Coordinates of C-alpha atoms (C1' of nucleotides) in Angstrom, one line a residue:
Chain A
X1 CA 87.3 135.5 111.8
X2 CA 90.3 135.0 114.0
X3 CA 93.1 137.3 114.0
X4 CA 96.7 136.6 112.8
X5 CA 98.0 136.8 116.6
X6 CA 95.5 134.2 117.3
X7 CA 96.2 131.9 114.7
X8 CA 100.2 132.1 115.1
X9 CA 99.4 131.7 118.9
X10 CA 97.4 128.2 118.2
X11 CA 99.7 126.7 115.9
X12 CA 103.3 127.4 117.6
X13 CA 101.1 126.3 121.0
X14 CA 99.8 123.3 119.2
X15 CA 103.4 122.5 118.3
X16 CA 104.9 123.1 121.8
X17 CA 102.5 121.1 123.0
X18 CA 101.7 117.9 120.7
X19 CA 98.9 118.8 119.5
X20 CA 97.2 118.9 116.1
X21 CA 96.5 122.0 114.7
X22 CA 93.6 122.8 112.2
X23 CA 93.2 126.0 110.4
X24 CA 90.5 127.3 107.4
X25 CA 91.4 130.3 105.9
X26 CA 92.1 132.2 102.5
X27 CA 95.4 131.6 101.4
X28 CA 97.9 130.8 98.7
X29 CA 101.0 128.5 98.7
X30 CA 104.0 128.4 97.9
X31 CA 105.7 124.7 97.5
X32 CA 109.6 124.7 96.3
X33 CA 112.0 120.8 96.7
X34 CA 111.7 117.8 94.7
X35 CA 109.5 120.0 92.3
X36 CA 107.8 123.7 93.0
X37 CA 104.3 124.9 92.7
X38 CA 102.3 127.6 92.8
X39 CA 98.5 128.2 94.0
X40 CA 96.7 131.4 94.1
X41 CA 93.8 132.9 96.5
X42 CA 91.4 130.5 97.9
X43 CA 90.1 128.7 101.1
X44 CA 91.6 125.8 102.1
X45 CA 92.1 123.5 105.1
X46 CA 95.2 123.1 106.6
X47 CA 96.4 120.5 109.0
X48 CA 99.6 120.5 111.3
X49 CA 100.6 117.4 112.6
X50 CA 102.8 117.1 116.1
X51 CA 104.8 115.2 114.2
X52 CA 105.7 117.5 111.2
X53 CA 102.9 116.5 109.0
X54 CA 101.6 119.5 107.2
X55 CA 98.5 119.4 104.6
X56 CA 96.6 122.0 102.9
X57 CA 93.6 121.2 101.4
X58 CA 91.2 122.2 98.8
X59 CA 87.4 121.8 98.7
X60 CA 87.3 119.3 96.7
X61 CA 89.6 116.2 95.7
X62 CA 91.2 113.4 98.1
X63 CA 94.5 114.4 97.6
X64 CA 96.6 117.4 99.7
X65 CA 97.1 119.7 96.7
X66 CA 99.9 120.7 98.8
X67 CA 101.9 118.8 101.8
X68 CA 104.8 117.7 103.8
X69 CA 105.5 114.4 105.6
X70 CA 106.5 113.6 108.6
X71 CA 109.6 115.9 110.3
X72 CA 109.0 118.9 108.7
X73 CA 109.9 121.8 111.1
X74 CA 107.1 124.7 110.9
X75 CA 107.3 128.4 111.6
X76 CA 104.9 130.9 111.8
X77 CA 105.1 134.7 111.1
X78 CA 101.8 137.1 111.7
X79 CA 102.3 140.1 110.3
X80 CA 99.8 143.4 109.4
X81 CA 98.3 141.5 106.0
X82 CA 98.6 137.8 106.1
X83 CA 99.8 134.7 108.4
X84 CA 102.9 133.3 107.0
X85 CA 103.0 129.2 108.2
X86 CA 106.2 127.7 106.9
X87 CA 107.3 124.3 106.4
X88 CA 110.7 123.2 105.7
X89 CA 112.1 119.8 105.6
X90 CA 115.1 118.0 104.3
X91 CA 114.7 114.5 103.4
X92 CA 117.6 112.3 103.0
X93 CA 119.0 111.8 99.8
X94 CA 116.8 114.5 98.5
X95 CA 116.8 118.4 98.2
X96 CA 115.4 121.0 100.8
X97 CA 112.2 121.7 100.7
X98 CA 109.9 124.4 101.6
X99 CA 106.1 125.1 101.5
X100 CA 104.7 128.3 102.8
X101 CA 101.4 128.8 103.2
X102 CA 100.2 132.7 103.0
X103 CA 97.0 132.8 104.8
X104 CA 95.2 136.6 104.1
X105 CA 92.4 135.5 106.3
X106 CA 91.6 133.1 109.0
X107 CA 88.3 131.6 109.6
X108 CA 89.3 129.2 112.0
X109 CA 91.7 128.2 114.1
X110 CA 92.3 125.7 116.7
X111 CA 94.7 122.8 118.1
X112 CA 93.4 119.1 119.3
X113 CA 95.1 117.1 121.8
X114 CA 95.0 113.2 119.8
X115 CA 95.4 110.5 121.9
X116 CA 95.5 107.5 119.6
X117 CA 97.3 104.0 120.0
X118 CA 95.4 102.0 117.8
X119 CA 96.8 101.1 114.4
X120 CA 95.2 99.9 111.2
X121 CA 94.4 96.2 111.2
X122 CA 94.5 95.4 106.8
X123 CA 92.7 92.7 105.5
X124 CA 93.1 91.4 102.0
X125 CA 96.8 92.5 101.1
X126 CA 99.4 91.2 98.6
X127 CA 100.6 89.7 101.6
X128 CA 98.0 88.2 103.1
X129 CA 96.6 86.7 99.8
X130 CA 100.0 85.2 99.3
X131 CA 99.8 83.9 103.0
X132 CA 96.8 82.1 102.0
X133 CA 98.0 81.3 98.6
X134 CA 100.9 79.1 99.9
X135 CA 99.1 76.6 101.7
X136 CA 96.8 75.8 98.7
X137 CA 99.3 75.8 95.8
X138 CA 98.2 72.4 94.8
X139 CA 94.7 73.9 93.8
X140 CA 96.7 76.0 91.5
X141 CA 98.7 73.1 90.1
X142 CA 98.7 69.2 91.2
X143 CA 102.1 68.5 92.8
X144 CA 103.1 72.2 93.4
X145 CA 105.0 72.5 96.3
X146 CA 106.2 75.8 98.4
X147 CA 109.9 76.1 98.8
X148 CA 110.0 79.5 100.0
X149 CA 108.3 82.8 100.8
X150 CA 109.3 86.1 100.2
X151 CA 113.1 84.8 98.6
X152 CA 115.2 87.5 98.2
X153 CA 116.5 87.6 94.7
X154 CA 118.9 90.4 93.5
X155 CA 116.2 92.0 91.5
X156 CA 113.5 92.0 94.0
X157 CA 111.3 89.7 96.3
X158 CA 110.1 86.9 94.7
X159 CA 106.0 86.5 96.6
X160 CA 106.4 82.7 96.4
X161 CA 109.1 80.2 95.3
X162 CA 107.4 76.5 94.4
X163 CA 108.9 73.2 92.6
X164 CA 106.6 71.6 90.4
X165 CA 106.3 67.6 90.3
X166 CA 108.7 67.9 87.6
X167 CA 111.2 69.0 89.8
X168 CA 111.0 72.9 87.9
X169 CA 111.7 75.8 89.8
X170 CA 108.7 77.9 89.7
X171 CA 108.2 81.6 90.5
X172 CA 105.0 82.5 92.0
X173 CA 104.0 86.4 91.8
X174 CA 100.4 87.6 93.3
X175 CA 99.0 90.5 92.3
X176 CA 95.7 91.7 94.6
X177 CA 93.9 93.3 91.3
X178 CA 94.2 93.4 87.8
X179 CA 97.8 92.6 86.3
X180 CA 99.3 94.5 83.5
X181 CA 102.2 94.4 81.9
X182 CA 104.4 96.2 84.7
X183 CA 103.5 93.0 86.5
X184 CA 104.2 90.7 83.7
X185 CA 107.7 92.4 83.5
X186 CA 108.3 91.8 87.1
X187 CA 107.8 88.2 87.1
X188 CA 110.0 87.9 84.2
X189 CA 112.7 89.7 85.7
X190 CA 112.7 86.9 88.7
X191 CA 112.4 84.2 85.9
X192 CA 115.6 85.4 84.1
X193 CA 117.2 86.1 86.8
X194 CA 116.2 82.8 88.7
X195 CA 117.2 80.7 85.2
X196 CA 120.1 82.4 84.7
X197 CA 121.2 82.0 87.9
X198 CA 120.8 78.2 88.2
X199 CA 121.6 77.2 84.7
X200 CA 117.8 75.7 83.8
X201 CA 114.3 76.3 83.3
X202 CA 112.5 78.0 85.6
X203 CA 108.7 78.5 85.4
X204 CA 106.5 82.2 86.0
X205 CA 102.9 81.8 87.0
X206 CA 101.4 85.2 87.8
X207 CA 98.4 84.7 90.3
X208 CA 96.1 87.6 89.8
X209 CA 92.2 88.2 89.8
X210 CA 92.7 89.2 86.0
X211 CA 95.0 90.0 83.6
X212 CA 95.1 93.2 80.8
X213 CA 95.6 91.7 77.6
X214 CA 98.8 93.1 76.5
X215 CA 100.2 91.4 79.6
X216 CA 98.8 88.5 79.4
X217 CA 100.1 88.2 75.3
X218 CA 103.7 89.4 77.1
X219 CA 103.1 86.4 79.2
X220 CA 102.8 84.2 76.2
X221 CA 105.3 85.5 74.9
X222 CA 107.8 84.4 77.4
X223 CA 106.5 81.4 78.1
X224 CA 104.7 82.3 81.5
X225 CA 101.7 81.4 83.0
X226 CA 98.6 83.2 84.1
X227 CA 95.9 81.9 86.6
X228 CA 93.0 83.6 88.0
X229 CA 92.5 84.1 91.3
X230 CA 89.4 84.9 92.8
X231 CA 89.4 85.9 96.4
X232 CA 86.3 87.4 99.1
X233 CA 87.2 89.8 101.4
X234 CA 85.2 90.5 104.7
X235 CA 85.9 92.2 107.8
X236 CA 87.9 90.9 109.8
X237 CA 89.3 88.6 107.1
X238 CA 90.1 87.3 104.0
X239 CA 89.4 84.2 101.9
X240 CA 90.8 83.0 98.2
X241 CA 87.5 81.6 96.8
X242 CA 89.2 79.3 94.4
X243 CA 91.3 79.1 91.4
X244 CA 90.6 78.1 88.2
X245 CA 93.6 77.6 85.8
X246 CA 93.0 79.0 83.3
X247 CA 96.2 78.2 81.1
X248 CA 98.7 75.6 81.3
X249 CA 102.2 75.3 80.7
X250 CA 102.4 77.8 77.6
X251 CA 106.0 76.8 77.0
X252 CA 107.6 73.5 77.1
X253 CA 109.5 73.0 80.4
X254 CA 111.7 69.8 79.3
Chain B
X1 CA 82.4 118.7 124.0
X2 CA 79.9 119.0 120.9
X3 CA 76.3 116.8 121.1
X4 CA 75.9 114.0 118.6
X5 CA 73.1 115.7 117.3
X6 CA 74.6 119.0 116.8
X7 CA 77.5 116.8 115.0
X8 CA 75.3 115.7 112.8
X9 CA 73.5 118.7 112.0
X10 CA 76.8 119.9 111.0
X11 CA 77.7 117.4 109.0
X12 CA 74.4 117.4 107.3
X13 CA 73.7 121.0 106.2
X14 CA 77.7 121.1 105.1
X15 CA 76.5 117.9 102.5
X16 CA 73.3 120.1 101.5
X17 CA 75.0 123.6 101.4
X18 CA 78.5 122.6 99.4
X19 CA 80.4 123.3 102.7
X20 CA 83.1 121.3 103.9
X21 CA 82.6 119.5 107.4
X22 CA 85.2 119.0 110.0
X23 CA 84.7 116.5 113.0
X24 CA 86.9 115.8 115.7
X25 CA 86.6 113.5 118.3
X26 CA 87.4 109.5 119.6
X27 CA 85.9 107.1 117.3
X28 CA 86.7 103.6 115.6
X29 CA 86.9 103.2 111.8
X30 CA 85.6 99.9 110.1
X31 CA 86.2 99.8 106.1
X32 CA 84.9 96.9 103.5
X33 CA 85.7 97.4 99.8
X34 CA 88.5 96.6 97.9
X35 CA 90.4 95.2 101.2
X36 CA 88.7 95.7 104.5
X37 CA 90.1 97.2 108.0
X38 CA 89.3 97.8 111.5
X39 CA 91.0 100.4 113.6
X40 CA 90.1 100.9 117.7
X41 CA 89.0 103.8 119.2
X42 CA 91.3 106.8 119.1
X43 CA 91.1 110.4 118.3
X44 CA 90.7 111.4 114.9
X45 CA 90.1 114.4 112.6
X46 CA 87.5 113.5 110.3
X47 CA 86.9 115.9 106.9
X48 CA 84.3 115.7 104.7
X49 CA 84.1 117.3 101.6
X50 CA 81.1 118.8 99.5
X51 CA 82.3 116.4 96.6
X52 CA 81.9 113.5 98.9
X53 CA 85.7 113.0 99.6
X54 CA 86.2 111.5 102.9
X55 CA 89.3 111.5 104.9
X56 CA 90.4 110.4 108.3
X57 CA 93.0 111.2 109.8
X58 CA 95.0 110.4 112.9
X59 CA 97.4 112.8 114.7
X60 CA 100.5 111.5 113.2
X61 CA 101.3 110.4 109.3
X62 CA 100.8 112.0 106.1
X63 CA 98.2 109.3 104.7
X64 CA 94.7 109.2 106.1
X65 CA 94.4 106.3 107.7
X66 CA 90.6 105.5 106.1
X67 CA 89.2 107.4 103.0
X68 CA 87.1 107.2 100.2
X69 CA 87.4 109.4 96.9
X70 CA 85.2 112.3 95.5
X71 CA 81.4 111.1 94.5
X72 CA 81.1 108.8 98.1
X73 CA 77.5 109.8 99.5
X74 CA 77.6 110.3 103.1
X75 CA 75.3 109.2 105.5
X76 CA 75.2 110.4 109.4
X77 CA 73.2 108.7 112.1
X78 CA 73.1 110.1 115.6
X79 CA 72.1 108.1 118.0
X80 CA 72.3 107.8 122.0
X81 CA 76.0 106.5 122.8
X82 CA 77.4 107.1 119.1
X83 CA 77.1 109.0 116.3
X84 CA 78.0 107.2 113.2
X85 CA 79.0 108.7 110.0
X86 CA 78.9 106.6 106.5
X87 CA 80.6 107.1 103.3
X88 CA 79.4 104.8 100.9
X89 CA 80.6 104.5 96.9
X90 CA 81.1 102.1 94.2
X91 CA 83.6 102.4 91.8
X92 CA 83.4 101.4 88.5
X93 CA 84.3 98.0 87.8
X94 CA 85.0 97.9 91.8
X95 CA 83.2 96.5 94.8
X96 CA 81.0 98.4 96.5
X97 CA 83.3 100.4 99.5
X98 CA 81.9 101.7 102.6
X99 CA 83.8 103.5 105.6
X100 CA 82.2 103.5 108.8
X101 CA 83.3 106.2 111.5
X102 CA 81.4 105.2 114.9
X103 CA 82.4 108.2 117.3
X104 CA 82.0 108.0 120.9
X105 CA 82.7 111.9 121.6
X106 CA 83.0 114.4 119.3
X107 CA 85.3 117.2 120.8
X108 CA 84.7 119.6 117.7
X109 CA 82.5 120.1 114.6
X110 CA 82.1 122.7 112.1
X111 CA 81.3 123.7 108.6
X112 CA 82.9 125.8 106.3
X113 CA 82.3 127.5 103.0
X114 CA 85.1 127.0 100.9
X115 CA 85.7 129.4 97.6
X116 CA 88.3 127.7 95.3
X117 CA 88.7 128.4 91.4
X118 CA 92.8 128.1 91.6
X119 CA 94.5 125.3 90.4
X120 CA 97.8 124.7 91.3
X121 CA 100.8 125.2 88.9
X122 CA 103.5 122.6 88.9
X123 CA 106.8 122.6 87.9
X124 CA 109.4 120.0 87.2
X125 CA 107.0 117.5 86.2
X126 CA 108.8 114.4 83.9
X127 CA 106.3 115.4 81.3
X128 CA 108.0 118.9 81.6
X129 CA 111.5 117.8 81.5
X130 CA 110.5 115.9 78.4
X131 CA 109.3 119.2 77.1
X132 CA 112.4 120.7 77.8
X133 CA 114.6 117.8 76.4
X134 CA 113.2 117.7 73.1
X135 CA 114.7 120.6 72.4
X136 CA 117.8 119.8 73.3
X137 CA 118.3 116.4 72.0
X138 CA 121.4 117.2 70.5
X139 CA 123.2 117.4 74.2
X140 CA 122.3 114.1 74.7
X141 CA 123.8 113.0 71.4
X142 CA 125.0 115.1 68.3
X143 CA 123.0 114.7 65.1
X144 CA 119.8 112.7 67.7
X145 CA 117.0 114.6 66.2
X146 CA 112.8 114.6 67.8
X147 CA 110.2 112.8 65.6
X148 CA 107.5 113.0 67.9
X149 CA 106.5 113.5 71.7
X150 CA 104.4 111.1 73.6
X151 CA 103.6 108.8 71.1
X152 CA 101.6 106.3 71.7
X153 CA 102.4 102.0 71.5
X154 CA 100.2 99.2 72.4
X155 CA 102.6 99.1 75.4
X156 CA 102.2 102.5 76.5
X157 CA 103.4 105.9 76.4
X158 CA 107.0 106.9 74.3
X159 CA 108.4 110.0 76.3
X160 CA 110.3 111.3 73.1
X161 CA 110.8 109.2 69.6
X162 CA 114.0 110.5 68.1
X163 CA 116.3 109.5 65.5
X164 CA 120.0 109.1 65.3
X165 CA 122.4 110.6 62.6
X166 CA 122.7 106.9 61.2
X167 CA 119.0 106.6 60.6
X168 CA 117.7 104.3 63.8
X169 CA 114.9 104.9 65.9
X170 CA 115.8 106.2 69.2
X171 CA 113.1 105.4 72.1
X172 CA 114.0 108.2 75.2
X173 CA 112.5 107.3 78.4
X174 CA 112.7 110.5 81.0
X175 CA 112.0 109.7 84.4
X176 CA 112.4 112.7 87.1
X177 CA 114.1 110.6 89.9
X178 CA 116.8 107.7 89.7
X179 CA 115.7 105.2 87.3
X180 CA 114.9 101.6 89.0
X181 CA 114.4 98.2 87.4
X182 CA 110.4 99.0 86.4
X183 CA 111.9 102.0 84.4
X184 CA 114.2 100.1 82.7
X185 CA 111.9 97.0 82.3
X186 CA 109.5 99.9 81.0
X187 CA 111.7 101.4 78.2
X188 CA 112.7 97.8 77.2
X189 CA 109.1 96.9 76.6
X190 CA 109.1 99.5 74.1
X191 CA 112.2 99.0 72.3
X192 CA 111.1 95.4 72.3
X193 CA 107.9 95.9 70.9
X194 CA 109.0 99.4 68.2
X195 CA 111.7 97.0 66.9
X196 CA 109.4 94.0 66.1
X197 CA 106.8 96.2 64.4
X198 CA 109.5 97.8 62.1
X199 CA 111.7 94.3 61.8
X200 CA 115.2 96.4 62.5
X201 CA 117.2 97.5 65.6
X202 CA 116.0 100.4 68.0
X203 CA 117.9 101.7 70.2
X204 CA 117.2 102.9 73.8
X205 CA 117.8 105.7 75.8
X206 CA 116.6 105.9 79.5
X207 CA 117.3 109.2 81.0
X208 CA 117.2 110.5 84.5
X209 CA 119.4 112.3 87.3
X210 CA 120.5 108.3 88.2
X211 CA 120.1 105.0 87.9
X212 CA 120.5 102.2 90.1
X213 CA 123.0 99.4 89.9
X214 CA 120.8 96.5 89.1
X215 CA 118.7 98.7 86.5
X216 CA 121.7 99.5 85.1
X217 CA 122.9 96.2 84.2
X218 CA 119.9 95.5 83.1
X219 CA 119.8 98.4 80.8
X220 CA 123.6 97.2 79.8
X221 CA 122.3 93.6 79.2
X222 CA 119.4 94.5 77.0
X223 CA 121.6 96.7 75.0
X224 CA 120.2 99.9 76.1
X225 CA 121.5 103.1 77.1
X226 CA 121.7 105.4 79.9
X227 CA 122.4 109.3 79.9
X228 CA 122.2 111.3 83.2
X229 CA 120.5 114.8 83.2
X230 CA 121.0 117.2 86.2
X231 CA 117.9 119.8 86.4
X232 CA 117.2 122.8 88.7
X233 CA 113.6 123.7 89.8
X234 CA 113.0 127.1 90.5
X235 CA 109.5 128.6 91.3
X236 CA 108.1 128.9 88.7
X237 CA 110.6 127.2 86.6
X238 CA 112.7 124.1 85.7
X239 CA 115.6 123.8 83.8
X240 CA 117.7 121.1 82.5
X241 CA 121.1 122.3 83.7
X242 CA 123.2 120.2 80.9
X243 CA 123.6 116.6 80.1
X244 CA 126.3 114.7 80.5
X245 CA 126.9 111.7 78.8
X246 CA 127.9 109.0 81.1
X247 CA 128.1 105.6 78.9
X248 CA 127.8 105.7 75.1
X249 CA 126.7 103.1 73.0
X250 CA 126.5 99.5 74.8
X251 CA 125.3 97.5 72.2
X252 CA 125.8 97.3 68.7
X253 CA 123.9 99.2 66.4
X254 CA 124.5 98.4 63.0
Chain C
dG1 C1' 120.6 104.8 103.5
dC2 C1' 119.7 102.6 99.1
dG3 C1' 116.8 99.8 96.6
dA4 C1' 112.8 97.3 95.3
dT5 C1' 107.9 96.9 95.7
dC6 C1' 103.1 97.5 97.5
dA7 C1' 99.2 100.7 97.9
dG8 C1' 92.1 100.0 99.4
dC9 C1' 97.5 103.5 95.9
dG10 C1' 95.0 108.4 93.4
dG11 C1' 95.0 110.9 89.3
dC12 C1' 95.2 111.7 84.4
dA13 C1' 95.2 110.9 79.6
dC14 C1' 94.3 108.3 75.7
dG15 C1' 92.6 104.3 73.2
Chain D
dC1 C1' 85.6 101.9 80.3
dG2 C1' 90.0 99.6 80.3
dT3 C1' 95.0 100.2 80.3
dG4 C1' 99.2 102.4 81.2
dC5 C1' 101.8 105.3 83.9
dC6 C1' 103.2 109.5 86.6
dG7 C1' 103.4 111.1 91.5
dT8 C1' 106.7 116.5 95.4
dT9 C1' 103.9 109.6 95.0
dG10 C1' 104.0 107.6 100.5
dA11 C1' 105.0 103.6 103.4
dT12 C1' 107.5 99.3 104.2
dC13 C1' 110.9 96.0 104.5
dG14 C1' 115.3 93.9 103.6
dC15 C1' 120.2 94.4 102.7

DNA sequence: GCGATCAGCGGCACG
DNA sequence: CGTGCCGTTGATCGC
């Protein structure tokens, strides 16, 4: 058990000091900004970041059942019955927000000096697979050639802009994992916008490793295209295994 | 300074007793699953929970930097210049995932019990504002009347299904933050898809504190209609402060 | 700063 | 189990 002196000491020393603070304890919390929550009695985990971060956490689950990003300023109160740890933060464009966490006992308490320069190297994002993607768009289609990558349209970033041998303007989007029909909706937002834009036809192929069927029927629909992308990824890299079309040119593109 | 094999005792009884494990020290992460990553050596807070949730986290950001969900099964191995500690899991329809956290010195470990039956309470949740809305329908729009909450399409989910004093079928889409093109793309999908299955028009209503300009033009384009609700959250409450009806009517609805 | 989109999204609810 | 979608989404990138 650690007192509330104690714990107030080791987070507002953890905070002078840029250091991460950890505390277990029995508590409840109080979240009120973008939304407001309540959550009685019970031990939890909570994490103070030198840079604002602030995380409680419950025994069980992945996510923070209660939290603030980055910036949040935190205060501390220790009075006779609990620990009052307080962070507020105002994020632009949004409204002030407040989460205080009332701690009636402390288990533990101590802060970490964090030394840490590395960053995440990802394998096997959108990104990436589109990287990949663009240097083999012939197996996708003979005669398909990249124009463009990442073309800013007014309604988003197109993944990959192609002409087909026929000269068509064709809009590429790659989805990493199953497409459904928010997907579907995306690409044809780019393909209106794109045809309207330019006074013709323009062609949608989404690139996915599957596709839900509703999405795929939306894509028939409109006259888009789906092909299935199967891709490996290992460590430190990724590969697109190969594509098989798997349907062709569901409209007519005169 | 805390022995590898004290580090793993730790981490082991926690896994067998329901407890949840804390480990801090310097350490590199590999991951290969879905995507794969590598991150160097750095300090790190690791947390393991009885449930198998398994987070890392480094000393600044809200987002662990490696994790893997409830029902991973966690393996520790201590050996003379590392202790290594496993999470393995396979999803359904997923790849099998596997973190692995390779420390070099662990600077603290420790087990706690952790007694938590609260849930947390939430307020100002869209599907709450919905709530609230239905019963005010007529602020949006004299004579708009509810026929039924969260109705089911093959597209998705209808927020609220009204009907206007003329007869037509109203589709209202809430969203708790400005609207954006995928909320407007959304609510056309099922106006598109309501009015096909009943062969007459059905109008559109997408609802939110804003909407952005492109979504907007979209929404004006398609025929559909925007109506912009203020709200207050309190704790523990949310209200729908009054509606205010900011463009009437786009298309024709005969 | 707004806006659009990706994320190893996670989580939930419903078919 | 797939599918859709909300989330206090967060994080990123381009304008």
């Amino acid at each position: 058990m650690v007192s509330f002196t104690d714990a107030k000491r080791v987070v507002d020393s953890a905070l002078a000091s840029g250091r991460l603070a950890i505390l277990v304890g029995r508590c409840r919390v109080l979240y009120e900004g973008r939304a407001a929550s309540k959550l009685s009695e019970g031990d939890r985990v909570l994490i103070v970041k030198s840079d604002g971060t602030f995380l409680v956490h419950q025994s069980k689950g992945m996510s923070a059942i209660n939290y603030q990003g980055p910036g949040a300023a935190v205060a501390t109160d220790a009075g006779e019955k609990e620990l009052v740890v307080v962070a507020r933060r105002k994020k632009a464009g949004g409204p002030a927000e407040k989460i205080e966490v009332h701690f009636e006992s402390v288990a533990f308490a101590d802060s970490f000096p964090m030394k840490d320069d590395a960053s995440l190297r990802l394998f096997g994002s959108e990104r990436q697979l589109s990287d990949l993607l663009m240097g083999d768009l012939h197996l996708i289609e003979p005669g398909l050639v990249p124009l463009k990558k990442e073309s800013e349209v007014r309604k988003g970033t197109i993944d990959i802009l192609a002409e087909d041998k026929k000269g068509n303007l064709v809009v590429i989007e790659v989805k990493r994992r199953t497409a459904e029909l928010a997907a579907a909706s995306q690409l044809k937002r780019y393909v209106d916008e794109l045809s309207e834009r330019k006074g013709r036809v323009v062609r949608g192929i989404l690139v996915a490793p599957g596709v839900s069927a509703s999405a795929h029927k939306m894509l028939d629909k409109a006259g888009l295209e789906f092909f299935k992308m199967d891709y490996e990824i290992g460590n430190p890299s990724a590969r697109i295994k190969g594509l098989q079309k798997k349907q062709k040119e569901l409209g007519e593109f005169a």
